[in-house]
mmCIF file of C-alpha atoms in Angstrom:
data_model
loop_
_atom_site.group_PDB
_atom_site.id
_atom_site.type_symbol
_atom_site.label_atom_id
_atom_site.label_comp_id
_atom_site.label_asym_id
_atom_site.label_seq_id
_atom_site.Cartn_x
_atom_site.Cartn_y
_atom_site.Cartn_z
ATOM 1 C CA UNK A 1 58.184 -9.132 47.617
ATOM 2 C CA UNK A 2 54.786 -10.389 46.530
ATOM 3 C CA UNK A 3 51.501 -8.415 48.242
ATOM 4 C CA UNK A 4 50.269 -11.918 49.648
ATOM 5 C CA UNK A 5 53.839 -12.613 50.969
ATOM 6 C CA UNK A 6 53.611 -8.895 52.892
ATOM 7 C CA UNK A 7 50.020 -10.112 53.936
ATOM 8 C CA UNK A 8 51.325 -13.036 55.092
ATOM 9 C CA UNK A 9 53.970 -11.749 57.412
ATOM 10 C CA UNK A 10 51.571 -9.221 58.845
ATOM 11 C CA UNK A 11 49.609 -11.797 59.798
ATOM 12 C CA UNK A 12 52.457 -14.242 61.373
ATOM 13 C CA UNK A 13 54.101 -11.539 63.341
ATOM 14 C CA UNK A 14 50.564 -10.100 65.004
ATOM 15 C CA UNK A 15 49.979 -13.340 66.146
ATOM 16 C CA UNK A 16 53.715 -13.457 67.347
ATOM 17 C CA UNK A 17 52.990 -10.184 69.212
ATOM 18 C CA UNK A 18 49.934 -11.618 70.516
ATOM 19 C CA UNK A 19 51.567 -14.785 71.974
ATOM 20 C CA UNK A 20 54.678 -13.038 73.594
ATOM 21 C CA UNK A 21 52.631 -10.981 74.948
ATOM 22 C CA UNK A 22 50.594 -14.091 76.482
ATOM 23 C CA UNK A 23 54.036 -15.007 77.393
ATOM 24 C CA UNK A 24 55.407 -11.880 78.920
ATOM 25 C CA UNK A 25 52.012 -11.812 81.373
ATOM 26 C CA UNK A 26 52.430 -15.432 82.630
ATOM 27 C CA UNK A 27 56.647 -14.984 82.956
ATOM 28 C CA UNK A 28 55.257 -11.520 85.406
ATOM 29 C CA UNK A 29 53.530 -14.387 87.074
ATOM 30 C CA UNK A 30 55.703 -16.441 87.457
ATOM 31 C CA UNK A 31 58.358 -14.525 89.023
ATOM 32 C CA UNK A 32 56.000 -12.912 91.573
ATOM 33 C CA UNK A 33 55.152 -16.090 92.792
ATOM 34 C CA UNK A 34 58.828 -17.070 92.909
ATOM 35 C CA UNK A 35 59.264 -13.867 94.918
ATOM 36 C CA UNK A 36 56.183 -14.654 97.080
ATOM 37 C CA UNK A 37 57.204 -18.349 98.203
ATOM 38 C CA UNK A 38 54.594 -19.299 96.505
ATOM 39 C CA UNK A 39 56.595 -21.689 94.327
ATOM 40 C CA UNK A 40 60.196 -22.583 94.515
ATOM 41 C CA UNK A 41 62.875 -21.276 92.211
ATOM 42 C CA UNK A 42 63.483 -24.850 90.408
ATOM 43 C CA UNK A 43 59.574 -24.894 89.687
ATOM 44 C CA UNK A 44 59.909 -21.047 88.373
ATOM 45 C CA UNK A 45 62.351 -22.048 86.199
ATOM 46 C CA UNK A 46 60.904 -25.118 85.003
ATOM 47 C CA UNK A 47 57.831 -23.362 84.385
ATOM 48 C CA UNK A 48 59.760 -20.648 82.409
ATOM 49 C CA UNK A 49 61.688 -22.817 80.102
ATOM 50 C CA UNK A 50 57.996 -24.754 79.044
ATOM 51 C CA UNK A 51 56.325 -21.343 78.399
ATOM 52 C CA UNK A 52 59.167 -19.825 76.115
ATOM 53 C CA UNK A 53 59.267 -23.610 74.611
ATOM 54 C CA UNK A 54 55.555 -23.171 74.088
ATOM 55 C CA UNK A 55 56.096 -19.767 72.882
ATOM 56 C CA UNK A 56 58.780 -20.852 70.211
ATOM 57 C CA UNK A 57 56.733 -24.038 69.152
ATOM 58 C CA UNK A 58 53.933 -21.908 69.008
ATOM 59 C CA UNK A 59 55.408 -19.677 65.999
ATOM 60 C CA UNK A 60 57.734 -22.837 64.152
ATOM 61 C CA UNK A 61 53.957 -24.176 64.033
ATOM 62 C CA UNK A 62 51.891 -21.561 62.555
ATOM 63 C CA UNK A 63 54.689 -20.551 59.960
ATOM 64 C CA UNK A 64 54.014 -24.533 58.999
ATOM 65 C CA UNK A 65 50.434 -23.982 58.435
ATOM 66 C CA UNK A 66 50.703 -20.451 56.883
ATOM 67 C CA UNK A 67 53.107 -22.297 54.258
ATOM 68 C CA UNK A 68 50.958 -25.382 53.945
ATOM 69 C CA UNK A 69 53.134 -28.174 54.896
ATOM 70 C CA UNK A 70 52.576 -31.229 55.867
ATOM 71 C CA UNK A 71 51.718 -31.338 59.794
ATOM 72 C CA UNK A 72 54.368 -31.315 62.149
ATOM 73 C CA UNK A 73 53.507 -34.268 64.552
ATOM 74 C CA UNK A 74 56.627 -33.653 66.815
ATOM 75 C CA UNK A 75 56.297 -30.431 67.634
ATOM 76 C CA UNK A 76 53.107 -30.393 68.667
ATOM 77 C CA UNK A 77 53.908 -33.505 70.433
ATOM 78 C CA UNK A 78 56.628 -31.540 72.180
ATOM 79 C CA UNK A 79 54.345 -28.585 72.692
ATOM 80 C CA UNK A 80 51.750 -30.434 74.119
ATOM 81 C CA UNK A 81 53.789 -32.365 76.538
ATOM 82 C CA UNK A 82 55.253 -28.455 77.559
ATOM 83 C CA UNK A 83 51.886 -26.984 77.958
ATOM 84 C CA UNK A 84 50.403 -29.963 80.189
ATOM 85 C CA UNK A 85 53.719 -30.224 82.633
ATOM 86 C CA UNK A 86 53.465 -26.191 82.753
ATOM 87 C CA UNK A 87 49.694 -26.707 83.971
ATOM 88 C CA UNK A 88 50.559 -29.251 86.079
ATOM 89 C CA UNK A 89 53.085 -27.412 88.250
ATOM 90 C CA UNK A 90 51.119 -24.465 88.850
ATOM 91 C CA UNK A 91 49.339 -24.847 91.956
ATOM 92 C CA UNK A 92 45.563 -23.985 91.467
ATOM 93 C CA UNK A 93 44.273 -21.120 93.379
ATOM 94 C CA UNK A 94 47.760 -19.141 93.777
ATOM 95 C CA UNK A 95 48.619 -16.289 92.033
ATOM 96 C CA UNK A 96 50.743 -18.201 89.430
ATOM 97 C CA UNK A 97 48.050 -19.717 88.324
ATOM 98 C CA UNK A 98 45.870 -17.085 87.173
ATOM 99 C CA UNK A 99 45.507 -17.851 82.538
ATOM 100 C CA UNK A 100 47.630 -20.650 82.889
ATOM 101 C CA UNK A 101 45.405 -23.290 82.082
ATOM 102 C CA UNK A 102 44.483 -21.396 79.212
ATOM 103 C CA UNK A 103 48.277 -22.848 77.615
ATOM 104 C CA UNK A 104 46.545 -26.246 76.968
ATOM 105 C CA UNK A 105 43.809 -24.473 74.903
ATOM 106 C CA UNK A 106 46.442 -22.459 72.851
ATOM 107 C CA UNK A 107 48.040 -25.656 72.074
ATOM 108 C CA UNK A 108 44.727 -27.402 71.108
ATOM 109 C CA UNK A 109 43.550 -24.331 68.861
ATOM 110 C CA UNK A 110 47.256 -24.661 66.692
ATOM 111 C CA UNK A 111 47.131 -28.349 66.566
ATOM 112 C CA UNK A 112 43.181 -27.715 65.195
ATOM 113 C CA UNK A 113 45.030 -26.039 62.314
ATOM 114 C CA UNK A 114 46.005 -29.738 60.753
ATOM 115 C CA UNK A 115 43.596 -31.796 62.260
ATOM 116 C CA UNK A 116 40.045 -33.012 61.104
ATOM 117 C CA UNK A 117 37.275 -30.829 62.543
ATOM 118 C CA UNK A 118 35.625 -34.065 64.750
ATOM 119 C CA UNK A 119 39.390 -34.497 66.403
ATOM 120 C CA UNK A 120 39.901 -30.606 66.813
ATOM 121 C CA UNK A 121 36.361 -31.086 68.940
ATOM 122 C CA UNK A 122 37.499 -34.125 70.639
ATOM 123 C CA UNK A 123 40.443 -32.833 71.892
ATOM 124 C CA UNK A 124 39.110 -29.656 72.669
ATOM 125 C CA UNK A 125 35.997 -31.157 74.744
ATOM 126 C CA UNK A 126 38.543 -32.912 76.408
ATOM 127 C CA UNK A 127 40.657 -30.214 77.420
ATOM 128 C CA UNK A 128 37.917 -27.851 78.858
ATOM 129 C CA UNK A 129 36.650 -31.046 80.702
ATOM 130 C CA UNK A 130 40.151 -32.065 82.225
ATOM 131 C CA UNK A 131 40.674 -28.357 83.248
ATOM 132 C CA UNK A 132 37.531 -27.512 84.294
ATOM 133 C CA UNK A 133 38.103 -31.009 86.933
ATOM 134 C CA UNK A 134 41.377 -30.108 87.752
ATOM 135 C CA UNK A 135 40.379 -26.539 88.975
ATOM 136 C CA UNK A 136 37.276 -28.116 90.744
ATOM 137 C CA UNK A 137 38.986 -30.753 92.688
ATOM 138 C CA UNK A 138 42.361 -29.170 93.616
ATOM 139 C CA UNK A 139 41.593 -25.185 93.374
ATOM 140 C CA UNK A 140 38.261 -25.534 94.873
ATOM 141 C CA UNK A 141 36.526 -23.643 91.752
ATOM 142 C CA UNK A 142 32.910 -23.570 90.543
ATOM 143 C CA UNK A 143 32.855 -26.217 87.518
ATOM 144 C CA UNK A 144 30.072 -24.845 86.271
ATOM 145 C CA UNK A 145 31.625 -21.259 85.639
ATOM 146 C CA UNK A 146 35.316 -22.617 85.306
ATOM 147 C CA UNK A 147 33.285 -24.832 81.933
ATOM 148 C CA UNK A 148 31.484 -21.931 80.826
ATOM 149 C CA UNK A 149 34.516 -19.866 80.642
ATOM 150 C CA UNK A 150 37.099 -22.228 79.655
ATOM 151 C CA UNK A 151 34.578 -23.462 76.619
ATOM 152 C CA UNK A 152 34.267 -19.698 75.409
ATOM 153 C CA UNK A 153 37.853 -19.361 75.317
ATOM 154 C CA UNK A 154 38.518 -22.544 73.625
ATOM 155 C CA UNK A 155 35.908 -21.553 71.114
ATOM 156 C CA UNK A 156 37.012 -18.023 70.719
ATOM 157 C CA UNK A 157 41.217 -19.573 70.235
ATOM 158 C CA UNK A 158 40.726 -22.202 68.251
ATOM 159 C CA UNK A 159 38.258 -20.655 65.460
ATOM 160 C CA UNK A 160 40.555 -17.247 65.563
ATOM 161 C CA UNK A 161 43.351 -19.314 64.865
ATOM 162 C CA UNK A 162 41.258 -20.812 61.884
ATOM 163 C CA UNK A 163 40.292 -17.416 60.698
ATOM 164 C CA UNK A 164 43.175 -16.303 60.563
ATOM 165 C CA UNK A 165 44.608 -18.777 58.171
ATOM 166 C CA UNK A 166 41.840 -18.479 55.963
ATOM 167 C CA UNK A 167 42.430 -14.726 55.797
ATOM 168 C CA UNK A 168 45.684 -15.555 54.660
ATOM 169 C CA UNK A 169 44.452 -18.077 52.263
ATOM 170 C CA UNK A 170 41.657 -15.619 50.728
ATOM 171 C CA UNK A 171 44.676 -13.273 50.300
ATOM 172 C CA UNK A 172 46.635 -15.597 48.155
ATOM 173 C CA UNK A 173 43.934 -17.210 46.294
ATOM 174 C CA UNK A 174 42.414 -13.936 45.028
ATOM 175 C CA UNK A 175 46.174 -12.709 44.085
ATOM 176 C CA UNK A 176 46.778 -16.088 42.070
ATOM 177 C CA UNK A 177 43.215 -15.887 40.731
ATOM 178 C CA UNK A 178 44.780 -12.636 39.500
ATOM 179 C CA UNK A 179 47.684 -13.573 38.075
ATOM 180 C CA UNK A 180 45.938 -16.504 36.310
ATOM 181 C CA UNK A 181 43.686 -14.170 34.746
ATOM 182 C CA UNK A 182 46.919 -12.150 33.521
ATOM 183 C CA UNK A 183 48.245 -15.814 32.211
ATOM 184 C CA UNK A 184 44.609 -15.956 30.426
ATOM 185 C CA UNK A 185 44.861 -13.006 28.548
ATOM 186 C CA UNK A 186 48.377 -13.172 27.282
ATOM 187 C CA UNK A 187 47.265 -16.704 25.933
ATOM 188 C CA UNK A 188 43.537 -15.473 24.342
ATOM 189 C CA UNK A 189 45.856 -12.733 22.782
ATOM 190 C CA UNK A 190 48.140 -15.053 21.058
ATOM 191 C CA UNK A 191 45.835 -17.390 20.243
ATOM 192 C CA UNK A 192 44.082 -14.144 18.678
ATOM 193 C CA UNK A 193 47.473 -13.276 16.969
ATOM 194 C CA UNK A 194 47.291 -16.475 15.559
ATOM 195 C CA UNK A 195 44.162 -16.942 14.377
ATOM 196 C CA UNK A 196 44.204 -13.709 12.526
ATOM 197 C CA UNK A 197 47.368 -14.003 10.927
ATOM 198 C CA UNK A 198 45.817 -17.297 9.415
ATOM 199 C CA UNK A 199 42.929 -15.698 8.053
ATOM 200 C CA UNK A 200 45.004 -12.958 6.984
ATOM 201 C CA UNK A 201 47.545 -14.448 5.438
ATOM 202 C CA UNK A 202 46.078 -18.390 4.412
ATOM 203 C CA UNK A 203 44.943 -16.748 1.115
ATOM 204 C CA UNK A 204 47.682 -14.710 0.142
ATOM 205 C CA UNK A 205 49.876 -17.506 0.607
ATOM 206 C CA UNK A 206 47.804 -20.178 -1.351
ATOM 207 C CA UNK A 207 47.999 -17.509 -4.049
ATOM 208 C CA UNK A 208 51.121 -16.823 -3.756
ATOM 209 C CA UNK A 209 52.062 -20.980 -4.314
ATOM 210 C CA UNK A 210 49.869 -21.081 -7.249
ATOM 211 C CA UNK A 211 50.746 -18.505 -8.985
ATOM 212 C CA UNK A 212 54.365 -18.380 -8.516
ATOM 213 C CA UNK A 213 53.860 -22.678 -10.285
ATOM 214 C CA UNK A 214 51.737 -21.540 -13.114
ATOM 215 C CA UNK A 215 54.986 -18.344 -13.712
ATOM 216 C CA UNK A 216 57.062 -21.284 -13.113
ATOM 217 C CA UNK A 217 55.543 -23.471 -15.976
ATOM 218 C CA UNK A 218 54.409 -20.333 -18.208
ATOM 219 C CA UNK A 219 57.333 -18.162 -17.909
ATOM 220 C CA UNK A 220 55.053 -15.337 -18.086
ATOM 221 C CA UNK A 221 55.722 -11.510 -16.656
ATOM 222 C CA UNK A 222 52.329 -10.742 -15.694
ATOM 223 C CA UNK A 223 52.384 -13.579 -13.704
ATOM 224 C CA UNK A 224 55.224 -12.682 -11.731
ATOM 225 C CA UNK A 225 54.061 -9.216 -11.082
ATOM 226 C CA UNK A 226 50.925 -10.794 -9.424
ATOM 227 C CA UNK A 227 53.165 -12.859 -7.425
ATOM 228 C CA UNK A 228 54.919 -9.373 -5.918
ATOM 229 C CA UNK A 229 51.485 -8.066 -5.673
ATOM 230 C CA UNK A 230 50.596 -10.759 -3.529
ATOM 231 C CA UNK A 231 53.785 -10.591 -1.628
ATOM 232 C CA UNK A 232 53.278 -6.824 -0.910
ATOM 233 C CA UNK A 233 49.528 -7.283 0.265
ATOM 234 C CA UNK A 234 50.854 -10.229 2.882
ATOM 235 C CA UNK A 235 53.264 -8.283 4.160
ATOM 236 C CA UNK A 236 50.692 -5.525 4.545
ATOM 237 C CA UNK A 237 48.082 -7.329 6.223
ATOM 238 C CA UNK A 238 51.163 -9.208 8.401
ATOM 239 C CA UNK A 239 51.736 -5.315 9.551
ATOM 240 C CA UNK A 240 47.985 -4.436 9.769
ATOM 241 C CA UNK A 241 47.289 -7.577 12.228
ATOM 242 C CA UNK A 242 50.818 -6.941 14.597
ATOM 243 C CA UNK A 243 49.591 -3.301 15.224
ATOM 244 C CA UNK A 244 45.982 -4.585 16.173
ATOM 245 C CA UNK A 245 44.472 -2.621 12.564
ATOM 246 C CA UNK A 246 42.678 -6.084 11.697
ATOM 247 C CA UNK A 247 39.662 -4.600 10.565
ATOM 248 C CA UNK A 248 38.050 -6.115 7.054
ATOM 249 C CA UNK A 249 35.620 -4.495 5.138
ATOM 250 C CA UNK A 250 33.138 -6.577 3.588
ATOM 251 C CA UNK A 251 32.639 -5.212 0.272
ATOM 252 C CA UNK A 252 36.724 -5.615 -0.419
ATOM 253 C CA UNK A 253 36.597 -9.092 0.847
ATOM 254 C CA UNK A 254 33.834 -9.731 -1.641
ATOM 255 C CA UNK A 255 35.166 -8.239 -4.746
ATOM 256 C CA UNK A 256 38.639 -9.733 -3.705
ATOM 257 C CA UNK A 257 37.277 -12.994 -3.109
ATOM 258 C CA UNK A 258 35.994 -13.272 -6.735
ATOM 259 C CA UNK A 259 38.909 -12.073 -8.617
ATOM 260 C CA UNK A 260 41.125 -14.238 -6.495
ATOM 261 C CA UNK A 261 38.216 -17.431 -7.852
ATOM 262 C CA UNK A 262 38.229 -15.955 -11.442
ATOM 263 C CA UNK A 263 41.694 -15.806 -11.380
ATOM 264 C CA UNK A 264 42.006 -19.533 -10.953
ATOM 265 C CA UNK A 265 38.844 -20.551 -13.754
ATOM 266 C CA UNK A 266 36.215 -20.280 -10.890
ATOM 267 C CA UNK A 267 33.140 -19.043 -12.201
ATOM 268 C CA UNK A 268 31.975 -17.248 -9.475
ATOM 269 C CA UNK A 269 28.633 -15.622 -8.579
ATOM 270 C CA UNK A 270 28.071 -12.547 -6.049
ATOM 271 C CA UNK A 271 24.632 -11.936 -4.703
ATOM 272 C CA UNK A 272 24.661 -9.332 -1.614
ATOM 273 C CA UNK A 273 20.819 -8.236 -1.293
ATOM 274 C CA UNK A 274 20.548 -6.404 1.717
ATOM 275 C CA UNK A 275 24.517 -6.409 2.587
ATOM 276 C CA UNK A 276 24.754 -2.798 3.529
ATOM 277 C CA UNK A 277 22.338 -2.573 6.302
ATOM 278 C CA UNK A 278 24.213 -4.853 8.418
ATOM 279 C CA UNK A 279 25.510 -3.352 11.617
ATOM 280 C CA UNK A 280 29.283 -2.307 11.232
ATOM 281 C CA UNK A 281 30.135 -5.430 13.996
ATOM 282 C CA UNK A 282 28.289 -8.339 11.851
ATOM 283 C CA UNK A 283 29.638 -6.349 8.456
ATOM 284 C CA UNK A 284 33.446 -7.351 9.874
ATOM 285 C CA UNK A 285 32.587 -11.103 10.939
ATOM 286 C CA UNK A 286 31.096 -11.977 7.358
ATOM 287 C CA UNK A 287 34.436 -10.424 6.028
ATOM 288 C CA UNK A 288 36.374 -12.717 7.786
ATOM 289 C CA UNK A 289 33.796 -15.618 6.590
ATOM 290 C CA UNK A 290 34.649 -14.617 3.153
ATOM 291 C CA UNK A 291 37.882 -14.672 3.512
ATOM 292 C CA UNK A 292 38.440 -18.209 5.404
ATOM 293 C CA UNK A 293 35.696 -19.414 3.034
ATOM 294 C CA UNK A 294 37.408 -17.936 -0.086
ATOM 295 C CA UNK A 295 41.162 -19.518 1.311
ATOM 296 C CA UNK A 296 39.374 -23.031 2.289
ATOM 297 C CA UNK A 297 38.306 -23.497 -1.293
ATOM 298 C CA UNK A 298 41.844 -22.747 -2.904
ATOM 299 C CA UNK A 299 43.273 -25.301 -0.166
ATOM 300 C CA UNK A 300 40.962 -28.239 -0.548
ATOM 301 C CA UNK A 301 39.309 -27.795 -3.712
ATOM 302 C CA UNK A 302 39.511 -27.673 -7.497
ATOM 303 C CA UNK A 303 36.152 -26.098 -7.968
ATOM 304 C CA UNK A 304 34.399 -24.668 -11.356
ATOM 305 C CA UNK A 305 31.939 -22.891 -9.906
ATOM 306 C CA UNK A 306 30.957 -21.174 -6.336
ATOM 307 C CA UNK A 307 27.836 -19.192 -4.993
ATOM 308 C CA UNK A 308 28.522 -15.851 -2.385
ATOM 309 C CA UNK A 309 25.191 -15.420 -1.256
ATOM 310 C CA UNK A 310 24.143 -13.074 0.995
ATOM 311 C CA UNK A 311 20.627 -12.509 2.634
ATOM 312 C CA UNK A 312 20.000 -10.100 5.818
ATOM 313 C CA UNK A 313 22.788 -11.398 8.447
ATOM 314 C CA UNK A 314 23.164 -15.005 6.729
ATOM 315 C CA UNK A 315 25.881 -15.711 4.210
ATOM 316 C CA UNK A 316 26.518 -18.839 2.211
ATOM 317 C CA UNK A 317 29.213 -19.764 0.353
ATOM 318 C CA UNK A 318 28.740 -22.625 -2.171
ATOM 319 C CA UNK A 319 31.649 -24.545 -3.867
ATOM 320 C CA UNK A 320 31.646 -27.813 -5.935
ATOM 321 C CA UNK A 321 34.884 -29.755 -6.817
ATOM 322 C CA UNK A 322 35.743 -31.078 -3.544
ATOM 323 C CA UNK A 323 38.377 -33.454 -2.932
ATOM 324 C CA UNK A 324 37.703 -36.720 -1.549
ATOM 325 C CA UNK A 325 40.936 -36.874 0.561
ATOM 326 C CA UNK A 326 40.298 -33.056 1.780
ATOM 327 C CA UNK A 327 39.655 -32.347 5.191
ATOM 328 C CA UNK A 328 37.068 -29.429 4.863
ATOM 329 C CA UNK A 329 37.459 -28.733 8.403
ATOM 330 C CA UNK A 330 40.286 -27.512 9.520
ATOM 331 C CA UNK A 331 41.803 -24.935 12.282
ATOM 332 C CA UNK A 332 40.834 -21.936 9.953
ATOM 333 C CA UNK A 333 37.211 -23.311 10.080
ATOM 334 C CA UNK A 334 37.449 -23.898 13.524
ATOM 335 C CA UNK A 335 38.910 -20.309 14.672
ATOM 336 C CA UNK A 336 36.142 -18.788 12.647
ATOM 337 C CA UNK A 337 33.289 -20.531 14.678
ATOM 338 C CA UNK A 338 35.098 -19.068 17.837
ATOM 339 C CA UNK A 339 34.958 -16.056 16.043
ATOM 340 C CA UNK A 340 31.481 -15.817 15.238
ATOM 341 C CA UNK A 341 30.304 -17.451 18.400
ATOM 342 C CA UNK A 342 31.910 -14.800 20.172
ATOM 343 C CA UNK A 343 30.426 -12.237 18.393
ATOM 344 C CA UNK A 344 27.326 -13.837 18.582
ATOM 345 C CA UNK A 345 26.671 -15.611 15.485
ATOM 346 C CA UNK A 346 27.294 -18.947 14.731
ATOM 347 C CA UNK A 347 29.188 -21.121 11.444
ATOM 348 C CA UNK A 348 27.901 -24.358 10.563
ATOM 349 C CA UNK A 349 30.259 -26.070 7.694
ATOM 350 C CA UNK A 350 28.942 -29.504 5.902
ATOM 351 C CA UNK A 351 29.868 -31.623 2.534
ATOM 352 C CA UNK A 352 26.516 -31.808 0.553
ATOM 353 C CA UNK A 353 26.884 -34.916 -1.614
ATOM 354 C CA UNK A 354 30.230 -36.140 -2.932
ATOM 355 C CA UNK A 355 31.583 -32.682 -4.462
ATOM 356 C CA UNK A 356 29.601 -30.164 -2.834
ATOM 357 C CA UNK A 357 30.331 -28.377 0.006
ATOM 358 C CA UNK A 358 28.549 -25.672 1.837
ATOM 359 C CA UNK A 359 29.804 -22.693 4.823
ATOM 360 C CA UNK A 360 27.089 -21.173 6.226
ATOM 361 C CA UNK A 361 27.609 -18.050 8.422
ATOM 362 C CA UNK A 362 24.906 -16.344 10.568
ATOM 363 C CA UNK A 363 25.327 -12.568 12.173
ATOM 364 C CA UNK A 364 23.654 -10.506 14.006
ATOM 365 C CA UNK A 365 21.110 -8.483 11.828
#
């Protein structure tokens, strides 16, 4: 069972308690006024079949409201009608009749549960006002002090009753707002998991394609043996991201990233200035740059030339040879800018001309 299902039946069952106890003080007075004379047996029992109907009512209707169904017009229909005849056949001013109006109010403060606020204060105004005249007229009491007291209680019943339920609400909302966040992080992992075995693996799976076509067309060895090098570093890095050691280091990624270029015909130019006093944090992000930047080029160009340059925490990489049908910006792109914007830089990717095309990374310097 659930903590906010536990909280929940606390809750129900102290109220239970509370009403039954109500119940068990107004039954007392009920039978000493059957023992008294004061009223006969067929009213006593009358009068003890509405306050256990009230009673059961009472606790069908707040389980309703604790689950959040729809409101149960009957029963408080039926509740009502019990509460009022109860009132009504209690003579004012005996003993019987000590907290009995106060029956009426319970039922008004559990009906307030599903009604609009301006109703709940209708009906309760009206209530305290039809009371407080009834005990006036045929009891005799002060209707100033019967008002005052009957308004307190109603006050006091109805926005308990309220508080209650929203106790119970706070419970469950905070324990789903928990459990949502749970949901949150499983999905941010996976899409983590995702996005990294991209990045990972985009490039040593282009490579693997073209180099396993040009073995396929040359025949050549060599070629093949770079094809089960690049199968042995995917499977490396596939291992390296599914036990969380994703870490890049930026000089690798550099030197890799040109050989991989060279490899193809690229003619590619390095220039690093400052590289090495980057902080370890921005050092990683630009690795991943150059290695979505690196892969994007394979995928959606045929490029002769391309430009690494790096200057304090900006990198650019510069490509020409882009396709006109290529889309330049795709999901790799796009997980890399959530990549750097969480680490606080930023990615800003653009076509410059008809066969140019530019990724510029910023990092934290």
């Amino acid at each position: 069972m659930t903590r906010p299902e536990v909280a929940r039946k606390i809750l129900v069952y102290w109220m239970d308690g509370t009403v039954a106890f109500l119940g068990l003080l107004y039954l007392m007075s009920v039978l000493g006024a059957a023992m008294s004379g004061t009223i006969s047996l067929a009213v006593a029992g009358v009068l003890t079949v509405c306050l256990a109907g009230v009673c059961v009512i009472f606790a069908l209707v707040l389980r309703i409201a604790f689950a959040g169904r729809p409101r149960p017009t009957l029963l408080l229909a039926v509740m009502g009608v019990l509460a009022v005849t109860a009132v009504a056949l209690v003579p004012p001013g005996g003993a019987a009749a000590s907290g009995w109006d106060t029956i009426v109010l319970l039922w008004v403060s559990i009906s307030g549960l599903f009604l609009h606020r301006g109703i709940t204060a209708a009906l309760a105004v009206a209530a305290v006002a039809g009371t407080t005249v009834r005990l006036h007229l045929v009891g005799g009491h002060d209707w100033i002090a019967q008002a005052i007291v009957l308004s307190i209680a109603m006050i006091a019943m109805t926005f308990g009753l309220w508080l209650w339920l929203w106790l119970w609400r706070t419970i469950r909302e905070a324990y789903e707002s928990k459990e949502a966040k749970a949901r949150l992080a499983v999905t941010e992992e996976r899409l983590r998991f995702s996005r990294d075995l991209h990045d990972l693996l985009g490039r040593s799976l282009v490579m693997l394609s073209l180099k396993s076509e040009l073995a396929g067309k040359l025949g050549s060895a060599e070629e093949m043996r770079q094809v089960h090098r690049l199968a042995g570093e995917a499977l490396s890095q596939l291992h390296a991201t599914a036990t969380g050691l994703r870490a890049l280091d930026l000089d690798e990624e550099l030197a890799e990233g040109r050989g991989v270029l060279e490899s193809i015909g690229v003619r590619c130019t390095v220039e690093t200035g400052a590289a090495a006093q980057l902080p370890p944090h921005s050092r990683d992000l630009l690795a991943w740059v150059v290695r979505e930047g690196t892969t994007n080029i394979l995928k959606h160009s045929t490029p002769t030339h391309c430009l690494i340059k790096l200057d304090g925490g900006v990198l650019e990489i510069r490509n020409d040879g882009v396709r006109p049908a290529s889309d330049q910006h795709g999901s790799g792109l796009e997980g890399l800018a959530e990549r750097l914007t969480t680490g606080g830089g930023s990615l800003r990717a653009e076509q410059v001309g008809e066969t140019e095309f530019v990724l510029r990374a910023a990092v934290p310097a």
